[in-house]
Short mmCIF file of C-alpha atoms in Angstrom, two decimals:
data_model
loop_
_atom_site.label_atom_id
_atom_site.label_comp_id
_atom_site.label_asym_id
_atom_site.label_seq_id
_atom_site.Cartn_x
_atom_site.Cartn_y
_atom_site.Cartn_z
CA MET A 1 17.02 -66.38 9.18
CA GLN A 2 20.12 -64.16 7.79
CA PRO A 3 23.62 -63.27 9.60
CA GLY A 4 23.78 -60.60 12.18
CA GLU A 5 19.39 -60.09 12.15
CA LEU A 6 17.37 -59.67 14.91
CA PHE A 7 15.10 -61.13 16.72
CA GLU A 8 12.86 -59.85 19.64
CA PHE A 9 11.01 -61.29 21.86
CA PRO A 10 8.09 -59.82 24.74
CA SER A 11 9.03 -60.89 28.31
CA SER A 12 7.76 -59.47 31.81
CA GLY A 13 10.33 -57.05 32.81
CA GLY A 14 11.19 -55.54 29.07
CA TRP A 15 11.42 -56.81 24.77
CA LEU A 16 14.86 -59.71 25.27
CA ARG A 17 17.12 -57.99 21.73
CA TRP A 18 18.20 -60.95 20.18
CA ARG A 19 20.78 -60.89 18.29
CA VAL A 20 22.38 -64.12 16.50
CA GLU A 21 25.33 -64.71 14.35
CA LEU A 22 25.22 -68.39 11.83
CA HIS A 23 28.67 -70.24 11.03
CA SER A 24 27.40 -70.98 7.38
CA THR A 25 23.71 -70.28 5.08
CA SER A 26 24.34 -73.87 4.44
CA PRO A 27 21.36 -75.21 3.51
CA THR A 28 23.78 -78.47 4.24
CA LEU A 29 24.88 -76.81 7.19
CA THR A 30 22.90 -77.48 10.94
CA PRO A 31 22.92 -73.16 12.75
CA VAL A 32 24.98 -72.86 15.70
CA LEU A 33 24.74 -69.77 18.07
CA ARG A 34 28.37 -67.67 18.24
CA GLU A 35 26.67 -65.39 20.21
CA ILE A 36 23.82 -63.81 21.74
CA SER A 37 22.96 -60.59 23.24
CA ILE A 38 20.08 -58.87 25.23
CA ASP A 39 18.62 -55.53 25.73
CA THR A 40 16.03 -55.34 27.99
CA ASN A 41 13.22 -51.68 27.54
CA GLU A 42 11.42 -50.93 30.77
CA ARG A 43 7.79 -49.36 30.63
CA PRO A 44 7.75 -44.43 30.50
CA GLU A 45 6.56 -42.84 33.78
CA ALA A 46 4.79 -39.48 35.12
CA GLY A 47 7.36 -38.47 37.40
CA ILE A 48 6.30 -36.84 40.70
CA PRO A 49 2.00 -35.93 38.99
CA ARG A 50 0.19 -32.71 40.30
CA VAL A 51 -2.80 -30.18 40.11
CA GLU A 52 -1.91 -26.68 38.88
CA GLY A 53 -4.47 -23.98 39.00
CA ASP A 54 -6.66 -21.56 40.59
CA LEU A 55 -9.45 -23.92 42.60
CA VAL A 56 -12.12 -22.03 41.49
CA VAL A 57 -15.49 -22.81 39.08
CA GLY A 58 -14.73 -21.92 35.32
CA SER A 59 -11.04 -21.63 35.90
CA THR A 60 -7.79 -24.13 34.07
CA LEU A 61 -6.60 -27.13 35.76
CA ARG A 62 -3.72 -28.80 34.67
CA ALA A 63 -2.13 -32.13 34.75
CA GLU A 64 1.07 -31.31 35.40
CA TYR A 65 3.57 -34.74 35.31
CA THR A 66 7.62 -34.93 34.79
CA TYR A 67 7.80 -37.96 31.58
CA PHE A 68 11.06 -40.36 32.02
CA ASP A 69 11.81 -43.25 29.42
CA PRO A 70 14.80 -45.84 31.01
CA ASP A 71 15.17 -46.22 27.16
CA GLY A 72 15.20 -43.07 26.30
CA ASP A 73 11.22 -43.45 24.53
CA LEU A 74 9.78 -40.05 22.62
CA PRO A 75 6.88 -40.02 24.70
CA GLY A 76 3.31 -40.32 22.98
CA GLU A 77 -0.21 -39.33 23.78
CA HIS A 78 -0.65 -39.63 27.15
CA LEU A 79 -3.37 -40.95 29.49
CA PHE A 80 -5.58 -38.94 31.58
CA GLN A 81 -8.12 -39.45 34.15
CA TRP A 82 -10.26 -36.80 36.49
CA PHE A 83 -11.37 -37.39 39.85
CA ARG A 84 -14.11 -35.97 42.11
CA ALA A 85 -14.00 -37.02 45.71
CA ASP A 86 -16.77 -35.32 48.95
CA ASP A 87 -14.06 -34.94 51.17
CA LEU A 88 -10.49 -36.05 52.85
CA ALA A 89 -8.99 -38.65 55.01
CA GLY A 90 -5.96 -37.56 55.36
CA ILE A 91 -5.23 -37.95 51.14
CA VAL A 92 -7.23 -40.14 50.40
CA GLY A 93 -10.74 -39.31 48.74
CA VAL A 94 -13.57 -39.49 50.42
CA ASN A 95 -16.83 -41.22 48.22
CA GLU A 96 -14.04 -41.19 44.74
CA ARG A 97 -15.05 -41.19 41.61
CA PRO A 98 -14.37 -40.56 37.91
CA ILE A 99 -15.20 -37.58 35.73
CA GLU A 100 -17.93 -38.89 33.09
CA GLY A 101 -15.00 -37.16 29.84
CA ALA A 102 -13.09 -35.95 32.10
CA THR A 103 -9.25 -37.20 30.75
CA GLY A 104 -7.21 -34.32 28.91
CA ALA A 105 -4.70 -32.80 30.96
CA VAL A 106 -7.06 -30.39 31.37
CA TYR A 107 -9.89 -29.65 33.15
CA ARG A 108 -12.12 -26.88 34.24
CA PRO A 109 -14.01 -27.19 37.99
CA THR A 110 -17.59 -26.79 37.40
CA ALA A 111 -20.56 -25.95 39.71
CA GLU A 112 -20.70 -30.45 40.95
CA ASP A 113 -17.40 -29.01 41.77
CA VAL A 114 -18.12 -26.87 43.91
CA GLY A 115 -16.95 -28.15 47.63
CA LYS A 116 -15.17 -30.49 46.57
CA TYR A 117 -11.42 -31.84 45.25
CA LEU A 118 -9.95 -32.85 42.57
CA THR A 119 -7.38 -35.71 41.58
CA ALA A 120 -5.53 -36.52 38.18
CA ARG A 121 -4.55 -39.83 37.17
CA VAL A 122 -2.39 -39.72 34.30
CA THR A 123 -0.53 -43.42 32.39
CA PRO A 124 2.49 -42.03 30.68
CA VAL A 125 2.15 -43.27 26.86
CA ALA A 126 6.13 -43.95 25.40
CA LEU A 127 5.63 -43.67 20.48
CA SER A 128 7.84 -46.80 21.01
CA GLY A 129 9.55 -49.57 23.42
CA LEU A 130 7.24 -50.99 26.00
CA SER A 131 4.03 -49.30 27.02
CA PRO A 132 2.28 -47.24 28.42
CA GLY A 133 3.99 -46.58 32.26
CA ALA A 134 2.01 -47.60 35.44
CA GLU A 135 -0.66 -45.06 36.38
CA PHE A 136 0.61 -42.54 38.62
CA ARG A 137 -1.80 -40.07 40.90
CA ALA A 138 -2.05 -36.26 41.79
CA PRO A 139 -2.15 -35.75 45.18
CA TYR A 140 -5.78 -34.21 45.79
CA ARG A 141 -6.77 -30.08 45.68
CA GLY A 142 -9.46 -29.23 46.73
CA PRO A 143 -11.78 -27.99 48.24
CA ILE A 144 -12.65 -25.59 44.77
CA GLU A 145 -14.25 -21.75 45.38
CA ARG A 146 -17.17 -20.96 43.45
CA ILE A 147 -16.21 -17.68 41.57
CA GLU A 148 -15.12 -14.79 43.39
CA VAL A 149 -17.12 -11.02 41.59
CA ARG A 150 -16.25 -7.57 43.32
CA LEU A 151 -18.36 -4.25 42.84
CA LEU A 152 -17.18 -2.43 40.22
CA ASP A 153 -19.75 0.45 41.10
CA ILE A 154 -22.74 1.47 42.54
CA SER A 155 -25.61 4.13 42.50
CA GLN A 156 -28.48 6.01 42.26
CA ASP A 157 -30.96 7.96 40.24
CA PRO A 158 -31.96 10.20 41.23
CA VAL A 159 -29.55 11.45 43.63
CA ALA A 160 -31.92 13.67 45.96
CA PRO A 161 -35.62 11.94 44.96
CA ILE A 162 -38.28 13.00 46.83
CA TYR A 163 -41.10 12.10 48.59
CA GLY A 164 -42.78 9.36 46.32
CA GLU A 165 -40.46 9.65 43.94
CA PRO A 166 -38.83 6.49 41.96
CA VAL A 167 -35.08 5.90 43.48
CA THR A 168 -33.31 3.19 40.74
CA VAL A 169 -30.82 1.61 42.22
CA THR A 170 -27.93 0.74 39.18
CA ALA A 171 -25.15 -1.65 40.36
CA ARG A 172 -22.24 -3.33 37.88
CA LEU A 173 -20.70 -6.40 38.85
CA GLN A 174 -16.37 -8.09 37.44
CA SER A 175 -15.65 -11.41 37.89
CA ASP A 176 -12.74 -11.69 40.10
CA PRO A 177 -10.56 -13.01 37.60
CA SER A 178 -13.04 -11.01 35.30
CA GLY A 179 -11.86 -13.27 33.03
CA ALA A 180 -13.36 -16.13 34.88
CA GLY A 181 -17.15 -15.73 33.34
CA VAL A 182 -19.72 -13.17 33.24
CA PRO A 183 -21.93 -12.90 37.18
CA ALA A 184 -24.88 -13.87 37.11
CA GLY A 185 -27.29 -14.54 40.19
CA PRO A 186 -30.17 -12.23 42.24
CA PHE A 187 -29.10 -9.48 44.28
CA GLU A 188 -30.55 -6.86 46.78
CA VAL A 189 -30.12 -3.99 48.43
CA GLN A 190 -30.83 -3.55 52.07
CA SER A 191 -30.72 -1.23 55.15
CA LEU A 192 -28.55 -1.21 57.91
CA ASP A 193 -31.11 -3.77 59.16
CA GLY A 194 -31.12 -6.53 57.11
CA THR A 195 -34.75 -4.68 55.22
CA VAL A 196 -34.69 -5.39 51.73
CA LEU A 197 -35.58 -2.43 49.92
CA GLY A 198 -34.67 -3.71 46.36
CA ARG A 199 -34.92 -6.73 44.38
CA GLY A 200 -33.47 -7.82 40.80
CA ALA A 201 -30.76 -9.56 39.22
CA PHE A 202 -28.06 -9.65 36.63
CA ASP A 203 -28.40 -12.21 33.92
CA GLY A 204 -24.92 -13.59 33.01
CA ILE A 205 -25.21 -11.39 29.55
CA ALA A 206 -22.58 -9.12 29.91
CA ASN A 207 -23.12 -5.16 29.16
CA ALA A 208 -20.19 -3.38 29.90
CA PRO A 209 -16.10 -2.98 29.31
CA GLY A 210 -14.76 -5.26 30.91
CA ASN A 211 -16.44 -8.35 30.62
CA ALA A 212 -18.84 -7.28 32.81
CA ILE A 213 -22.25 -7.53 33.94
CA GLU A 214 -24.50 -4.08 35.13
CA ALA A 215 -28.00 -4.64 36.52
CA SER A 216 -30.48 -2.00 38.19
CA VAL A 217 -33.19 -2.41 40.25
CA GLN A 218 -36.61 0.08 40.87
CA LEU A 219 -36.76 1.02 45.33
CA ASN A 220 -39.42 0.02 47.67
CA LEU A 221 -40.67 3.55 48.15
CA GLU A 222 -43.18 2.12 51.23
CA ARG A 223 -39.30 1.27 53.08
CA LEU A 224 -37.32 4.84 52.28
CA PRO A 225 -37.43 6.72 55.68
CA THR A 226 -38.96 10.20 54.87
CA ARG A 227 -36.04 13.23 55.49
CA VAL A 228 -34.13 9.62 57.63
CA PRO A 229 -30.67 9.29 56.20
CA THR A 230 -31.04 5.63 55.37
CA SER A 231 -27.82 3.42 54.75
CA SER A 232 -27.97 0.46 52.85
CA ARG A 233 -25.72 -2.13 51.82
CA MET A 234 -25.68 -3.49 48.20
CA VAL A 235 -25.95 -7.61 48.20
CA PHE A 236 -25.22 -9.99 45.85
CA LEU A 237 -26.99 -13.21 46.57
CA GLY A 238 -24.77 -15.45 44.08
CA ASN A 239 -25.96 -19.19 42.76
CA GLU A 240 -24.33 -22.45 41.65
CA LEU A 241 -21.03 -20.39 39.99
CA PHE A 242 -20.51 -17.52 41.47
CA ALA A 243 -19.79 -16.85 45.40
CA PRO A 244 -22.37 -14.41 47.23
CA LEU A 245 -20.97 -10.57 48.19
CA THR A 246 -22.29 -7.88 50.51
CA GLN A 247 -21.13 -4.52 49.78
CA PRO A 248 -22.04 -0.98 50.94
CA GLY A 249 -24.32 0.47 48.58
CA PRO A 250 -26.08 4.09 48.31
CA ARG A 251 -26.72 6.67 51.25
CA PHE A 252 -30.45 8.23 50.99
CA SER A 253 -31.79 10.58 51.87
CA ILE A 254 -35.57 11.31 50.82
CA ALA A 255 -36.84 14.34 51.37
CA ARG A 256 -40.66 15.96 51.81
CA ALA A 257 -42.12 16.20 48.92
CA PRO A 258 -43.30 19.83 47.33
CA THR A 259 -46.94 21.14 47.24
CA THR A 260 -48.58 24.03 46.67
CA VAL A 261 -51.70 25.83 47.39
CA THR A 262 -53.32 28.51 45.34
CA ILE A 263 -56.62 30.18 45.58
CA THR A 264 -59.70 30.11 43.41
CA SER A 265 -61.49 32.08 45.41
CA ASP A 266 -62.75 34.09 48.35
CA GLU A 267 -66.73 34.81 48.66
CA PRO A 268 -68.25 37.52 49.09
CA GLU A 269 -65.10 39.50 47.29
CA ARG A 270 -65.96 42.34 49.58
CA SER A 271 -67.45 40.85 52.69
CA ARG A 272 -68.18 42.96 56.74
CA VAL A 273 -66.78 42.15 59.82
CA GLY A 274 -67.70 39.25 61.41
CA GLU A 275 -69.35 38.12 57.25
CA ALA A 276 -68.53 34.72 57.20
CA VAL A 277 -66.32 34.27 54.01
CA THR A 278 -66.39 30.71 51.97
CA VAL A 279 -62.64 30.76 50.40
CA GLN A 280 -62.00 27.98 47.78
CA TRP A 281 -58.13 26.59 46.21
CA GLN A 282 -56.56 24.11 44.10
CA PHE A 283 -53.97 21.37 45.82
CA THR A 284 -50.79 19.78 44.37
CA ILE A 285 -48.58 17.87 45.36
CA ASP A 286 -44.97 17.88 42.50
CA PRO A 287 -45.59 15.68 40.50
CA ARG A 288 -42.09 13.69 41.02
CA SER A 289 -43.85 12.01 43.97
CA SER A 290 -46.83 10.40 41.37
CA ALA A 291 -45.78 6.74 43.06
CA ALA A 292 -46.11 7.86 46.86
CA PRO A 293 -47.77 5.51 48.37
CA ALA A 294 -49.54 8.02 51.09
CA ALA A 295 -50.93 11.05 50.54
CA PRO A 296 -50.67 13.37 52.86
CA THR A 297 -52.55 13.47 56.12
CA GLY A 298 -52.50 17.03 57.03
CA GLN A 299 -54.97 19.64 56.96
CA PHE A 300 -55.13 23.00 55.96
CA VAL A 301 -56.43 25.92 57.91
CA ILE A 302 -57.87 29.39 57.02
CA ARG A 303 -56.22 32.45 57.90
CA ALA A 304 -57.33 36.01 59.04
CA PRO A 305 -55.66 38.83 60.63
CA GLY A 306 -57.71 39.23 63.92
CA ALA A 307 -59.76 35.43 63.50
CA THR A 308 -60.67 33.08 64.21
CA PRO A 309 -58.07 29.96 62.90
CA THR A 310 -60.17 27.27 60.99
CA PHE A 311 -59.52 24.74 60.24
CA VAL A 312 -60.91 21.37 57.09
CA PRO A 313 -59.81 18.05 56.28
CA VAL A 314 -56.73 17.84 54.06
CA THR A 315 -59.53 16.58 51.16
CA ALA A 316 -60.95 19.79 51.48
CA ARG A 317 -61.00 22.29 48.65
CA GLN A 318 -62.92 25.15 49.85
CA GLY A 319 -64.71 25.87 54.39
CA GLU A 320 -65.44 29.30 55.21
CA ILE A 321 -63.76 32.18 57.45
CA VAL A 322 -65.54 35.20 59.76
CA LEU A 323 -63.17 38.46 59.09
CA GLN A 324 -63.56 40.62 62.34
CA THR A 325 -60.85 43.82 61.04
CA ALA A 326 -62.25 46.10 58.55
CA GLY A 327 -60.06 47.22 55.79
CA THR A 328 -57.59 44.90 52.70
CA GLN A 329 -57.37 41.18 54.52
CA ASP A 330 -54.99 38.92 53.56
CA LEU A 331 -56.66 35.97 53.57
CA MET A 332 -54.17 33.01 53.58
CA VAL A 333 -55.17 28.74 52.87
CA GLU A 334 -51.86 27.15 54.32
CA PHE A 335 -51.92 23.61 54.32
CA THR A 336 -49.85 22.03 57.69
CA GLY A 337 -48.09 19.60 55.74
CA ASP A 338 -47.24 15.75 57.26
CA SER A 339 -43.92 14.06 57.73
CA ASN A 340 -44.23 13.47 53.42
CA HIS A 341 -45.20 16.52 52.79
CA LEU A 342 -44.33 20.33 53.34
CA LEU A 343 -45.71 22.80 54.08
CA SER A 344 -47.12 25.57 51.80
CA SER A 345 -49.47 28.15 51.36
CA ALA A 346 -50.94 31.21 49.26
CA THR A 347 -52.96 34.13 50.74
CA GLU A 348 -55.20 36.34 48.71
CA PRO A 349 -56.45 39.76 49.37
CA HIS A 350 -59.56 40.97 50.78
CA LEU A 351 -61.03 43.46 52.03
CA VAL A 352 -63.25 44.02 54.79
CA ARG A 353 -65.70 47.15 54.92
CA PRO A 354 -66.28 47.96 58.84
CA GLN A 355 -69.47 47.39 60.22
CA VAL A 356 -71.70 50.00 60.78
CA TRP A 357 -74.73 51.09 62.93
CA VAL A 358 -76.44 53.72 64.14
CA THR A 359 -78.69 53.92 67.84
CA ALA A 360 -80.42 57.09 69.31
CA ASP A 361 -80.85 57.82 72.99
CA HIS A 362 -84.60 58.35 72.54
CA ALA A 363 -87.03 57.07 69.88
CA GLU A 364 -89.92 59.99 70.37
CA LEU A 365 -89.20 63.18 70.77
CA ASP A 366 -91.48 65.92 71.70
CA GLU A 367 -91.71 69.39 70.32
CA ASP A 368 -92.47 71.54 73.63
CA GLY A 369 -89.77 69.73 75.35
CA LEU A 370 -86.99 70.22 73.47
CA GLU A 371 -85.01 67.89 74.93
CA PRO A 372 -82.22 66.54 71.80
CA SER A 373 -82.04 63.19 70.82
CA VAL A 374 -78.67 61.89 70.04
CA PHE A 375 -77.83 59.48 66.77
CA ARG A 376 -74.93 57.99 67.38
CA VAL A 377 -72.87 56.29 63.99
CA HIS A 378 -71.19 53.05 65.01
CA ARG A 379 -67.99 50.89 63.78
CA SER A 380 -66.49 48.09 63.77
CA GLY A 381 -62.69 46.45 63.15
CA ASP A 382 -59.58 48.50 63.05
CA LEU A 383 -60.10 52.01 64.83
CA GLN A 384 -56.73 53.61 63.80
CA ALA A 385 -58.04 54.93 60.68
CA PRO A 386 -60.45 57.47 59.96
CA LEU A 387 -63.98 56.29 58.46
CA GLY A 388 -66.04 57.97 56.23
CA VAL A 389 -70.40 57.24 56.10
CA TRP A 390 -72.05 58.82 54.47
CA LEU A 391 -75.76 58.78 55.90
CA ASP A 392 -79.06 60.07 53.93
CA LEU A 393 -81.67 61.64 56.16
CA THR A 394 -85.12 60.64 55.51
CA GLY A 395 -88.98 60.68 56.87
CA ALA A 396 -92.08 63.59 57.44
CA ALA A 397 -90.31 65.59 59.59
CA ARG A 398 -87.78 68.09 57.21
CA LEU A 399 -84.80 68.96 58.63
CA SER A 400 -84.63 72.99 59.91
CA SER A 401 -88.27 73.36 59.75
CA ASP A 402 -89.62 70.82 62.27
CA PHE A 403 -85.77 69.86 63.86
CA GLN A 404 -82.55 70.36 63.55
CA LEU A 405 -78.56 68.95 62.84
CA ASP A 406 -76.08 69.44 65.67
CA GLY A 407 -71.88 67.63 64.89
CA LEU A 408 -73.29 66.95 60.86
CA SER A 409 -72.85 69.61 58.15
CA SER A 410 -72.53 67.68 55.17
CA PRO A 411 -73.94 63.21 54.00
CA LEU A 412 -70.58 62.26 54.91
CA LEU A 413 -69.80 61.54 58.56
CA THR A 414 -66.64 60.29 58.78
CA ILE A 415 -64.76 58.97 62.26
CA PRO A 416 -61.85 60.01 62.56
CA PRO A 417 -58.41 57.40 64.06
CA GLY A 418 -58.89 56.45 67.39
CA ALA A 419 -63.30 56.75 67.19
CA SER A 420 -65.73 54.10 67.88
CA PHE A 421 -69.05 56.39 66.79
CA VAL A 422 -69.64 59.91 66.11
CA PRO A 423 -72.19 61.57 68.24
CA ILE A 424 -75.25 63.71 66.27
CA SER A 425 -77.75 66.24 67.80
CA LEU A 426 -80.91 66.38 66.43
CA THR A 427 -83.02 69.31 68.66
CA PRO A 428 -87.05 68.80 67.92
CA LEU A 429 -88.51 72.82 67.12
CA ALA A 430 -91.62 74.11 68.12
CA ASP A 431 -94.16 75.60 65.60
CA ASP A 432 -98.34 77.04 66.19
CA LEU A 433 -99.27 74.53 63.53
CA VAL A 434 -101.16 71.39 64.38
CA GLU A 435 -99.49 68.68 62.70
CA ALA A 436 -99.67 64.01 63.05
CA ASP A 437 -96.53 62.87 64.41
CA GLU A 438 -94.08 62.68 62.04
CA ASP A 439 -90.91 61.16 61.59
CA VAL A 440 -86.32 60.90 61.45
CA LEU A 441 -84.81 57.96 59.37
CA LEU A 442 -81.05 58.61 59.77
#
């Protein structure tokens, strides 16, 4: 023990510092205390602790406090412990438990914290003097929310689809704030009545600028009505980290698929009035409609001027029609269309020859009777135009010797416009010859 030497002793109220002065250092003298001074040291404090930061999964929460040491001792490495509670009873946490590994001034809430309340306990530590100080608790904060997301944009391809054409919807999401993570979780494109048109998912891997994520889904074509504009919504279902989101989606207007009819043949190429004509055709649907969930349900109709239409099933590729009008006619094959496919048709010119026939008033004539018989050359079909008919006169009877004709000056007979027949008068000529029966064929 030397004069002026300082001695320190712990006590319940702090540290006691004893400074002892000796009258003499002689070994033959007994030390006598001359002056004693007492200095008490106090523990540090963490005043008014609080939890600062956004109450969102993935955000940064910080235990804030005011360090104070009555003796001015500098702060050391303080002690922290974060706690989680299911609910609050006043200011007290219900089912409170420490969060394993959460022993720093900063804590980032996880999926386990969603819906829970958090607090931090701070134990101040001084570099010198009496330490550590008493534990201080921050008030609970919560509940912890999932990360909000926002829809950056949504689009469809193609913009104007036809029935049976695959439709892809692409959505781009970003967390809010954008640094909170890349959204992950399933999403749906729904009609406004809740019908799910397609399902997709965001995988949580940023693939767009601004830490955003993009994902696409191909819609279920069976659920897209044709010709009925359909509004939609994008529903992000979220997960344990990201909150759900519902936003308006594209407005679909699915047009009917175009179709094409092509006539490939009509037999015979030249028919007569009243004769059946066989028509064959090809039928194609716009190739964009390759994914159509349903085949056409309409039918084909074969038409021609003045003829009774012929209806055939949509699966047929040929049919017959009976033409009733002479001349060049437009044969038409028409697909009637249905709710998902457009009407289409094709025409092909077809020559229809009129039906021509001959009648006679009398099948037999007597030379001596001199009574004529009238041949009538008839025609059917269109009467508006003249019709030339080549006539062939044969038989055993000879013109000018056995009979004469009135109304036929050449082998080409012309039936004038508006007339359905032309009469030809055959008059027998008498002679003194004994002859067998003779015939005239026209």
